[in-house]
Short mmCIF file of C-alpha atoms and ligand atoms in Angstrom, two decimals:
data_model
loop_
_atom_site.label_atom_id
_atom_site.label_comp_id
_atom_site.label_asym_id
_atom_site.label_seq_id
_atom_site.Cartn_x
_atom_site.Cartn_y
_atom_site.Cartn_z
CA MET R 1 -0.05 -0.04 -0.08
CA GLU R 2 1.34 3.35 -0.90
CA ALA R 3 0.85 5.50 2.14
CA ALA R 4 1.30 8.84 0.28
CA SER R 5 -1.81 7.97 -2.01
CA ILE R 6 -4.23 7.51 0.80
CA GLU R 7 -6.51 10.31 1.46
CA LEU R 8 -7.45 10.75 5.04
CA ASP R 9 -11.10 10.34 4.44
CA GLU R 10 -10.65 7.21 2.38
CA LEU R 11 -8.57 5.72 5.32
CA ASN R 12 -9.80 2.69 6.66
CA LEU R 13 -8.00 2.06 9.93
CA THR R 14 -10.66 -0.36 10.85
CA ASP R 15 -9.32 -2.98 8.37
CA PRO R 16 -7.25 -5.44 10.17
CA ALA R 17 -5.22 -6.21 7.09
CA PHE R 18 -4.17 -2.57 7.15
CA PHE R 19 -1.76 -3.01 10.12
CA ALA R 20 -0.65 -6.30 8.63
CA ARG R 21 0.47 -5.05 5.16
CA ALA R 22 1.20 -1.37 5.65
CA ASP R 23 3.11 0.68 7.89
CA PRO R 24 0.58 2.99 9.59
CA ASP R 25 3.26 5.47 10.86
CA ASP R 26 3.04 7.86 7.88
CA ILE R 27 -0.80 8.22 8.01
CA LEU R 28 -0.91 8.60 11.71
CA ARG R 29 1.83 11.08 11.52
CA ARG R 30 -0.32 13.13 8.97
CA LEU R 31 -3.34 12.85 11.19
CA ARG R 32 -1.52 14.15 14.33
CA ARG R 33 -0.25 17.04 12.26
CA ASP R 34 -3.30 17.79 10.12
CA ASP R 35 -6.47 16.68 12.09
CA PRO R 36 -5.59 15.22 15.44
CA VAL R 37 -9.22 14.54 16.33
CA HIS R 38 -10.50 13.21 13.06
CA TRP R 39 -14.02 12.24 12.21
CA THR R 40 -13.24 8.98 10.57
CA ALA R 41 -15.80 8.21 8.01
CA SER R 42 -15.48 4.28 8.10
CA LYS R 43 -16.46 2.46 5.09
CA LEU R 44 -18.23 0.27 7.39
CA GLY R 45 -20.86 2.68 8.07
CA ARG R 46 -20.49 3.95 11.71
CA PRO R 47 -18.09 6.84 11.91
CA TYR R 48 -15.84 7.59 14.96
CA TRP R 49 -13.41 10.10 16.14
CA SER R 50 -9.86 9.02 15.76
CA VAL R 51 -7.61 10.63 18.46
CA THR R 52 -4.13 10.61 17.50
CA LYS R 53 -2.12 13.10 19.67
CA TYR R 54 -0.53 12.29 22.96
CA GLU R 55 -2.21 15.07 25.06
CA HIS R 56 -5.80 14.18 23.75
CA VAL R 57 -5.53 10.41 24.14
CA LYS R 58 -4.26 10.95 27.68
CA HIS R 59 -7.24 13.20 28.38
CA VAL R 60 -9.71 10.77 27.23
CA TYR R 61 -8.20 8.11 29.73
CA ALA R 62 -7.89 10.51 32.52
CA ASN R 63 -11.73 11.39 32.21
CA ASP R 64 -13.06 7.91 32.17
CA TYR R 65 -16.05 7.69 34.41
CA THR R 66 -16.81 11.43 34.05
CA GLN R 67 -16.86 12.01 30.28
CA PHE R 68 -16.15 8.61 28.69
CA SER R 69 -17.39 5.19 29.24
CA SER R 70 -15.66 1.90 28.30
CA GLN R 71 -19.00 -0.09 29.01
CA ARG R 72 -21.40 1.43 26.67
CA TRP R 73 -19.73 0.04 23.47
CA GLY R 74 -16.83 -1.68 24.90
CA PRO R 75 -13.11 -0.77 25.33
CA ALA R 76 -12.11 -1.36 21.59
CA LEU R 77 -13.57 -1.25 18.26
CA PRO R 78 -15.74 -4.33 17.64
CA VAL R 79 -14.35 -7.12 15.64
CA GLY R 80 -15.98 -7.98 12.45
CA MET R 81 -18.29 -6.12 10.20
CA ASP R 82 -21.54 -6.25 11.70
CA TRP R 83 -21.03 -3.12 13.58
CA ALA R 84 -21.72 -1.21 10.52
CA ASN R 85 -25.41 -1.44 11.88
CA PRO R 86 -24.46 -1.42 15.40
CA VAL R 87 -27.41 -3.55 16.93
CA PRO R 88 -25.95 -4.92 20.02
CA GLY R 89 -24.92 -8.57 19.44
CA ASP R 90 -23.89 -11.08 22.11
CA MET R 91 -20.60 -9.72 22.74
CA MET R 92 -21.91 -6.24 22.86
CA SER R 93 -24.48 -7.00 25.29
CA LEU R 94 -21.98 -8.67 27.37
CA PHE R 95 -19.85 -5.40 27.45
CA GLN R 96 -22.87 -3.48 28.41
CA ALA R 97 -23.83 -5.52 31.22
CA GLY R 98 -20.33 -4.78 32.63
CA ALA R 99 -19.13 -8.37 32.28
CA GLN R 100 -15.43 -7.61 32.17
CA LEU R 101 -13.22 -5.35 34.29
CA ALA R 102 -11.92 -3.45 31.06
CA ALA R 103 -15.59 -2.70 30.07
CA MET R 104 -16.92 -1.45 33.32
CA ASP R 105 -17.54 2.20 34.59
CA ASN R 106 -17.65 3.80 37.85
CA GLU R 107 -17.91 2.16 41.17
CA PRO R 108 -18.34 -1.33 40.14
CA HIS R 109 -15.19 -1.02 38.13
CA ALA R 110 -13.24 0.41 40.96
CA ASN R 111 -14.52 -2.16 43.40
CA LEU R 112 -13.88 -5.29 41.20
CA ARG R 113 -10.33 -3.79 40.21
CA ARG R 114 -9.53 -3.43 44.01
CA ALA R 115 -10.70 -7.04 44.65
CA LEU R 116 -8.52 -8.47 41.76
CA SER R 117 -5.49 -6.26 42.31
CA ARG R 118 -3.48 -8.20 45.02
CA ARG R 119 -1.39 -10.33 42.70
CA PHE R 120 -0.24 -7.45 40.61
CA LEU R 121 0.96 -5.31 43.55
CA ARG R 122 4.76 -5.13 44.56
CA PRO R 123 5.09 -7.77 47.23
CA SER R 124 3.23 -10.28 45.14
CA LEU R 125 5.53 -9.52 42.05
CA LEU R 126 8.65 -9.62 44.00
CA ALA R 127 7.70 -13.16 45.14
CA LEU R 128 7.36 -14.09 41.44
CA GLU R 129 10.88 -12.84 40.25
CA GLU R 130 12.66 -16.26 40.84
CA THR R 131 9.73 -18.10 39.08
CA ILE R 132 9.88 -15.72 36.15
CA ARG R 133 13.56 -16.23 35.82
CA ARG R 134 13.21 -20.01 36.06
CA LEU R 135 10.56 -20.15 33.36
CA ALA R 136 12.37 -17.67 31.13
CA GLN R 137 15.55 -19.90 31.29
CA GLU R 138 13.74 -23.15 30.57
CA ILE R 139 12.05 -21.60 27.54
CA VAL R 140 15.43 -20.25 26.11
CA ASN R 141 16.98 -23.68 27.25
CA ASP R 142 14.50 -25.58 25.04
CA VAL R 143 15.64 -23.96 21.83
CA LEU R 144 19.40 -23.39 22.49
CA PRO R 145 20.58 -26.95 20.93
CA ARG R 146 18.73 -26.30 17.81
CA GLY R 147 20.51 -22.94 16.78
CA GLU R 148 17.22 -21.63 15.35
CA CYS R 149 13.62 -21.22 16.28
CA ASP R 150 10.48 -19.06 15.85
CA PHE R 151 10.99 -16.24 18.31
CA ALA R 152 7.44 -15.40 18.44
CA GLN R 153 5.99 -18.69 19.17
CA ASP R 154 8.88 -20.60 20.86
CA ILE R 155 10.09 -17.92 23.16
CA ALA R 156 7.93 -14.52 23.35
CA GLY R 157 4.56 -16.33 23.26
CA ARG R 158 5.51 -18.88 25.79
CA LEU R 159 6.46 -16.81 28.85
CA PRO R 160 3.25 -14.92 29.24
CA ILE R 161 1.25 -18.22 28.83
CA ALA R 162 3.43 -19.95 31.54
CA LEU R 163 3.27 -17.15 33.71
CA ILE R 164 -0.36 -16.28 33.69
CA SER R 165 -1.14 -20.06 33.82
CA HIS R 166 1.15 -20.23 37.01
CA ILE R 167 -0.77 -17.13 38.40
CA MET R 168 -4.14 -18.56 37.62
CA ASP R 169 -2.83 -22.20 38.43
CA ILE R 170 -4.07 -23.68 34.97
CA PRO R 171 -3.01 -27.36 34.51
CA ARG R 172 -0.08 -27.76 32.03
CA GLN R 173 -1.94 -29.95 29.69
CA ASP R 174 -4.68 -27.17 28.93
CA TRP R 175 -2.05 -24.44 28.16
CA ASP R 176 -1.82 -25.01 24.56
CA ARG R 177 -5.57 -25.39 23.81
CA LEU R 178 -6.32 -22.16 25.91
CA ALA R 179 -3.48 -20.24 23.94
CA ARG R 180 -5.30 -21.30 20.66
CA TYR R 181 -8.44 -19.74 22.08
CA ALA R 182 -6.83 -16.67 22.84
CA TYR R 183 -5.31 -16.28 19.28
CA MET R 184 -8.77 -17.05 17.76
CA ASN R 185 -10.22 -14.27 19.64
CA ALA R 186 -7.30 -11.83 19.33
CA ALA R 187 -6.72 -12.24 15.41
CA PRO R 188 -10.12 -13.88 14.01
CA ALA R 189 -9.17 -12.57 10.68
CA ASP R 190 -5.92 -14.36 10.29
CA PRO R 191 -6.14 -17.30 8.12
CA GLU R 192 -4.14 -19.43 10.32
CA PHE R 193 -6.52 -19.32 13.38
CA ARG R 194 -9.77 -19.16 11.21
CA ASP R 195 -12.40 -21.51 12.26
CA GLY R 196 -15.53 -20.28 10.18
CA THR R 197 -16.26 -16.65 9.67
CA VAL R 198 -14.30 -13.93 11.42
CA GLU R 199 -17.18 -13.40 13.85
CA GLU R 200 -17.46 -17.26 14.40
CA THR R 201 -13.86 -17.67 15.06
CA ALA R 202 -13.81 -14.86 17.48
CA PHE R 203 -16.84 -16.34 19.24
CA LYS R 204 -15.32 -19.88 19.43
CA GLY R 205 -12.17 -18.48 21.05
CA VAL R 206 -14.01 -16.37 23.47
CA PHE R 207 -16.56 -19.05 24.46
CA GLY R 208 -13.82 -21.86 24.81
CA LEU R 209 -11.86 -19.59 27.21
CA THR R 210 -14.91 -18.41 29.30
CA GLU R 211 -16.38 -21.93 29.65
CA TYR R 212 -12.96 -23.21 30.86
CA CYS R 213 -12.45 -20.40 33.37
CA THR R 214 -15.89 -20.29 34.76
CA LYS R 215 -15.78 -23.93 35.56
CA LEU R 216 -12.36 -23.82 37.26
CA ALA R 217 -13.32 -20.54 39.21
CA LEU R 218 -16.51 -22.27 40.52
CA GLU R 219 -14.63 -25.28 41.66
CA ARG R 220 -11.99 -22.99 43.41
CA ARG R 221 -14.76 -21.20 45.16
CA LYS R 222 -15.41 -24.33 46.84
CA ASN R 223 -11.75 -25.45 47.30
CA PRO R 224 -9.67 -22.15 47.07
CA GLY R 225 -6.04 -22.24 46.37
CA ASP R 226 -3.47 -19.52 46.19
CA ASP R 227 -4.20 -18.17 42.64
CA LEU R 228 -5.97 -15.63 40.70
CA LEU R 229 -9.08 -17.92 39.74
CA SER R 230 -9.54 -18.54 43.40
CA ASP R 231 -9.40 -14.82 43.85
CA LEU R 232 -12.00 -14.33 41.09
CA GLY R 233 -14.20 -17.03 42.78
CA ALA R 234 -14.03 -15.39 46.13
CA ALA R 235 -14.47 -11.81 44.68
CA LYS R 236 -17.80 -10.26 45.73
CA LEU R 237 -19.62 -7.24 44.34
CA ASP R 238 -22.36 -5.51 46.58
CA GLY R 239 -21.90 -8.38 48.67
CA GLU R 240 -22.75 -10.99 46.13
CA TYR R 241 -20.35 -13.54 44.50
CA LEU R 242 -19.69 -12.92 40.84
CA SER R 243 -22.01 -14.44 38.39
CA ASP R 244 -20.72 -17.38 36.20
CA LEU R 245 -20.62 -14.67 33.33
CA LEU R 246 -18.47 -12.49 35.19
CA LEU R 247 -16.11 -15.39 36.28
CA GLY R 248 -15.70 -16.40 32.61
CA PHE R 249 -15.16 -13.18 31.07
CA ASN R 250 -12.76 -11.82 33.58
CA GLY R 251 -10.85 -15.15 33.42
CA LEU R 252 -10.60 -14.77 29.75
CA ALA R 253 -9.51 -11.21 29.99
CA PHE R 254 -6.55 -12.09 32.42
CA PHE R 255 -5.47 -15.10 30.28
CA SER R 256 -5.52 -13.00 26.93
CA ALA R 257 -4.47 -9.57 28.31
CA GLY R 258 -1.16 -11.03 29.56
CA HIS R 259 -0.48 -13.20 26.33
CA GLU R 260 -0.80 -11.22 23.03
CA THR R 261 0.42 -7.84 24.55
CA THR R 262 3.57 -9.16 26.29
CA ARG R 263 4.34 -11.58 23.35
CA ASN R 264 4.09 -8.47 20.96
CA ALA R 265 5.92 -6.05 23.05
CA LEU R 266 8.97 -8.49 23.29
CA CYS R 267 8.85 -9.46 19.61
CA GLY R 268 8.58 -5.96 18.42
CA GLY R 269 11.50 -4.78 20.69
CA VAL R 270 13.76 -7.71 19.95
CA ALA R 271 12.97 -7.57 16.17
CA GLN R 272 14.14 -3.97 16.34
CA LEU R 273 17.18 -4.64 18.50
CA ILE R 274 18.59 -7.60 16.30
CA GLY R 275 17.34 -6.19 13.01
CA GLN R 276 17.90 -2.52 12.93
CA ASP R 277 19.57 -1.29 16.09
CA LYS R 278 22.33 -3.77 16.64
CA ASP R 279 24.41 -1.38 18.39
CA GLU R 280 21.72 -1.08 21.11
CA TRP R 281 21.71 -4.79 21.34
CA GLN R 282 25.47 -4.80 21.94
CA ARG R 283 25.17 -2.05 24.41
CA LEU R 284 22.57 -4.14 26.41
CA ILE R 285 24.64 -7.24 26.51
CA GLU R 286 27.19 -5.09 28.66
CA LYS R 287 24.19 -3.85 30.96
CA ARG R 288 22.11 -7.09 31.13
CA ASN R 289 22.39 -7.35 34.90
CA ASP R 290 21.53 -3.52 35.40
CA THR R 291 18.01 -3.82 36.46
CA ALA R 292 17.37 -0.05 35.93
CA VAL R 293 18.56 -0.35 32.35
CA MET R 294 16.67 -3.53 31.53
CA HIS R 295 13.59 -1.94 32.93
CA ALA R 296 14.01 1.00 30.84
CA ALA R 297 14.49 -1.17 27.88
CA ALA R 298 11.18 -3.16 28.56
CA ASP R 299 9.31 0.13 28.71
CA GLU R 300 10.70 1.13 25.31
CA CYS R 301 9.71 -2.28 23.86
CA VAL R 302 6.07 -1.20 25.02
CA ARG R 303 6.18 2.14 23.46
CA TRP R 304 7.91 0.99 20.38
CA SER R 305 5.40 -1.85 19.77
CA SER R 306 2.30 -0.39 21.34
CA PRO R 307 0.67 -3.85 21.30
CA LEU R 308 -2.76 -2.56 21.70
CA THR R 309 -2.98 -0.27 18.75
CA HIS R 310 -6.01 1.37 20.13
CA ASN R 311 -8.87 1.58 22.81
CA MET R 312 -12.19 2.90 22.44
CA ARG R 313 -14.47 4.92 24.52
CA THR R 314 -18.10 6.13 24.13
CA ALA R 315 -18.62 9.81 25.10
CA THR R 316 -21.20 10.22 27.87
CA CYS R 317 -21.76 13.88 27.42
CA ASP R 318 -20.99 16.66 24.92
CA VAL R 319 -17.33 17.44 25.32
CA GLU R 320 -14.77 19.47 23.24
CA LEU R 321 -11.45 17.68 22.35
CA GLY R 322 -8.83 19.44 20.25
CA GLY R 323 -11.27 22.05 18.93
CA LYS R 324 -13.68 19.39 17.85
CA GLN R 325 -17.33 19.06 19.24
CA ILE R 326 -17.74 15.49 20.53
CA ARG R 327 -21.49 14.61 21.10
CA GLU R 328 -22.73 12.38 23.78
CA GLY R 329 -22.77 8.97 22.28
CA ASP R 330 -19.94 9.18 19.83
CA TRP R 331 -17.20 6.62 19.71
CA VAL R 332 -13.89 8.06 20.55
CA VAL R 333 -10.80 5.65 19.33
CA THR R 334 -7.66 6.44 21.11
CA TRP R 335 -4.71 5.31 18.92
CA ASN R 336 -2.06 4.33 21.55
CA CYS R 337 0.34 3.47 18.68
CA SER R 338 0.17 6.98 17.44
CA ALA R 339 0.29 8.81 20.97
CA ASN R 340 3.47 6.92 21.46
CA ARG R 341 5.09 8.41 18.36
CA ASP R 342 4.01 12.03 19.15
CA GLU R 343 6.88 14.28 18.31
CA ASP R 344 5.69 16.86 20.96
CA VAL R 345 6.25 14.36 23.70
CA PHE R 346 8.95 12.01 22.61
CA GLU R 347 12.50 12.92 21.50
CA ALA R 348 13.47 11.21 18.43
CA PRO R 349 10.07 9.16 18.38
CA TYR R 350 11.08 7.00 15.64
CA THR R 351 14.18 5.70 17.23
CA PHE R 352 14.36 2.70 19.48
CA ASP R 353 16.34 4.06 22.47
CA ALA R 354 16.69 1.20 24.99
CA GLY R 355 17.74 3.64 27.64
CA ARG R 356 15.12 6.25 26.94
CA ALA R 357 15.25 8.38 30.23
CA ASN R 358 11.96 10.12 29.83
CA ASN R 359 9.44 7.76 28.75
CA PRO R 360 5.65 8.44 29.69
CA HIS R 361 4.31 6.26 26.93
CA LEU R 362 0.62 5.29 26.93
CA GLY R 363 1.16 1.75 25.94
CA PHE R 364 -0.51 0.63 29.12
CA ALA R 365 -3.07 3.47 28.81
CA TYR R 366 -3.61 5.78 31.85
CA GLY R 367 -6.28 6.69 34.49
CA PRO R 368 -8.78 4.31 36.03
CA HIS R 369 -8.42 1.63 33.45
CA THR R 370 -4.48 1.74 33.38
CA CYS R 371 -3.22 -1.81 32.75
CA LEU R 372 -3.33 -3.94 36.18
CA GLY R 373 -0.80 -6.06 34.87
CA ALA R 374 1.81 -3.28 33.65
CA ASN R 375 4.40 -4.03 36.36
CA LEU R 376 4.17 -7.78 35.89
CA ALA R 377 4.65 -7.16 32.22
CA ARG R 378 7.70 -4.94 32.67
CA MET R 379 9.15 -7.60 34.81
CA GLU R 380 8.74 -10.54 32.42
CA MET R 381 10.12 -8.43 29.65
CA ARG R 382 13.08 -7.25 31.73
CA ILE R 383 13.82 -10.78 32.94
CA MET R 384 13.42 -12.44 29.48
CA LEU R 385 15.60 -9.76 27.78
CA SER R 386 18.30 -10.33 30.33
CA VAL R 387 18.14 -14.05 29.78
CA LEU R 388 18.36 -13.64 26.20
CA LEU R 389 21.22 -11.36 26.22
CA GLU R 390 23.13 -13.67 28.54
CA SER R 391 22.24 -17.03 26.75
CA VAL R 392 22.08 -15.97 22.91
CA PRO R 393 24.03 -12.76 22.66
CA ASP R 394 24.47 -13.81 18.96
CA LEU R 395 20.61 -13.83 18.18
CA GLU R 396 19.83 -12.71 14.69
CA LEU R 397 16.90 -12.41 12.44
CA ASP R 398 16.49 -15.13 9.86
CA GLY R 399 14.13 -13.32 7.19
CA GLU R 400 11.48 -10.70 7.60
CA PRO R 401 8.95 -11.10 10.67
CA GLU R 402 5.52 -11.92 9.62
CA ILE R 403 2.98 -9.49 10.95
CA ALA R 404 -0.54 -10.78 12.24
CA ALA R 405 -3.87 -9.52 10.79
CA SER R 406 -5.38 -7.96 13.87
CA LEU R 407 -6.80 -4.50 14.41
CA ILE R 408 -6.49 -4.58 18.10
CA PHE R 409 -3.17 -6.31 18.81
CA ARG R 410 -0.28 -5.04 16.49
CA GLY R 411 1.89 -7.95 16.40
CA ILE R 412 4.30 -10.26 15.00
CA LYS R 413 3.16 -13.70 14.27
CA ARG R 414 6.28 -15.65 13.13
CA MET R 415 9.80 -14.38 13.62
CA LYS R 416 12.48 -16.77 12.55
CA VAL R 417 15.81 -16.32 14.25
CA ARG R 418 19.16 -18.21 14.34
CA PHE R 419 22.08 -18.45 16.54
CA GLU R 420 25.16 -20.84 17.42
CA PRO R 421 23.57 -24.11 18.80
CA ARG R 422 24.73 -24.67 22.47
CA ALA R 423 24.00 -26.64 25.36
CA PRO R 424 21.27 -25.58 27.83
CA VAL R 425 22.28 -23.20 30.60
CA LEU R 426 22.30 -25.30 33.92
CA GLN R 427 19.83 -23.68 36.43
C1 HEM D 1 3.22 -5.39 27.27
C2 HEM D 1 2.07 -5.91 27.80
C3 HEM D 1 0.72 -5.26 28.13
C4 HEM D 1 0.34 -4.26 27.53
C5 HEM D 1 0.82 -3.26 26.26
C6 HEM D 1 -1.07 -3.87 28.18
C7 HEM D 1 -1.94 -2.91 27.75
C8 HEM D 1 -3.01 -2.60 28.39
C9 HEM D 1 -3.84 -1.43 28.05
C10 HEM D 1 -3.62 -0.35 27.10
C11 HEM D 1 -4.90 -1.42 28.90
C12 HEM D 1 -6.04 -0.25 28.99
C13 HEM D 1 -7.30 -0.82 28.25
C14 HEM D 1 -8.23 0.27 28.32
O1 HEM D 1 -8.04 1.44 28.92
O2 HEM D 1 -9.31 0.10 27.84
C15 HEM D 1 -4.67 -2.58 29.74
C16 HEM D 1 -5.62 -2.97 30.72
C17 HEM D 1 -5.70 -4.19 31.39
N1 HEM D 1 -4.59 -5.04 31.51
FE1 HEM D 1 -2.79 -5.07 30.35
N2 HEM D 1 -1.20 -4.89 29.03
C18 HEM D 1 -0.10 -5.81 29.13
C19 HEM D 1 0.03 -6.75 29.84
C20 HEM D 1 -0.77 -7.31 30.90
C21 HEM D 1 -0.56 -8.22 31.70
C22 HEM D 1 0.58 -9.22 31.87
C23 HEM D 1 -1.74 -8.40 32.46
C24 HEM D 1 -2.17 -9.44 33.49
C25 HEM D 1 -1.99 -10.75 33.52
C26 HEM D 1 -2.75 -7.43 32.10
C27 HEM D 1 -3.95 -7.24 32.54
C28 HEM D 1 -4.75 -6.18 32.23
C29 HEM D 1 -6.21 -5.88 32.92
C30 HEM D 1 -6.87 -6.76 33.88
C31 HEM D 1 -6.62 -4.70 32.25
C32 HEM D 1 -8.06 -3.93 32.64
C33 HEM D 1 -7.74 -3.03 33.77
C34 HEM D 1 -8.97 -2.31 33.92
O3 HEM D 1 -9.79 -2.02 33.12
O4 HEM D 1 -9.12 -1.70 35.10
N3 HEM D 1 -2.02 -6.66 31.11
N4 HEM D 1 -3.69 -3.27 29.44
#
């Protein structure tokens, strides 16, 4: 696709293939410069506001509850084409019923978030550090003798699944099946995960995961353990246990939220480091045991990759944003991938700077819905990066990474890498 030939009004940011085949940076740069709050006349019928500048995106997140809702139409553009005529479908009704933390507003959101936060706070995370390091080394050890692997599937995708499964205490034999459901939900347009139409694929993924999580959370309500599904089983809203629906959809949210996003952030960052910015990779090899440097590198992976391309809100009142009059009920799409390249906020935004000192990126959003797993994700990435730098300093790309066709998760599906084969590292 020739970016220069695209007129802003013809732009179809809602086409998943757009992110797979084209580099959206040019068009997003033009939007930031020429029309940062852009009434996007989607070919699918329902227009929405595309918000592309950092200050406006942050304003929207900061005013969740008061001016914007995640619940009315969900926290992201709906998957599939039927939203041209947006009659609430099954998925939409679930969002509107507040079935998931990310799609709830006001007090119920704040209360449920509080009930489920414990495992993402500092003391729990510190206790996880050694487990993460062991899992990361095991994953890398598995590929070391081969001298090549698919970094996306064999490394970056395995750590988040292993870790969230550990936190939820999901039996090992179920991980692969659940991971497939998560892919079907995240990238239903991708031919590799297709099972029926785009909508059918997404629904099969969603219901496979929700059914599984509901069953396990109900069992743990009776026989609690020390895990996130037991926390879900025990959580109460207004003095009542969560319904089966809320158990299932929040279980799905935790399983998926930690998977695609962390995988994509790691892939995006490492692809850049071993593809374009090899000097940065060399510099990091020296600093691999410096926690502060590796922490900064993990954050830069998130800014750089912006794994959630966008989020969405519905205006709950008339509000002015960037000189545009937004009406109550309008959809407002916050393009994280654009805010994180804003020239007015980030020095050299198109440069991957692993040691970036001032990095207030919005890759984890901001405000009441700020990513609950942000510190866990940072820790996972920091540790995996240092294990890689230690164990495979000669990591290099073997061909171009393959981008997944998803509108929500900007990510790499396959990324062949090679290195000198060697024996696993003793733990
Ligand atoms: C690099 C990795 C990650 C990225 C880029 C990321 C990004 C985000 C973003 C942008 C949001 C805000 C959505 C919105 O405002 O509508 C969010 C919310 C959330 N994330 Fe993450 N996430 C990551 C990893 C994780 C992990 C590891 C977990 C947990 C296992 C997690 C759990 C959540 C949850 C539960 C929410 C909903 C919070 C709420 O609505 O109060 N995320 N994430």
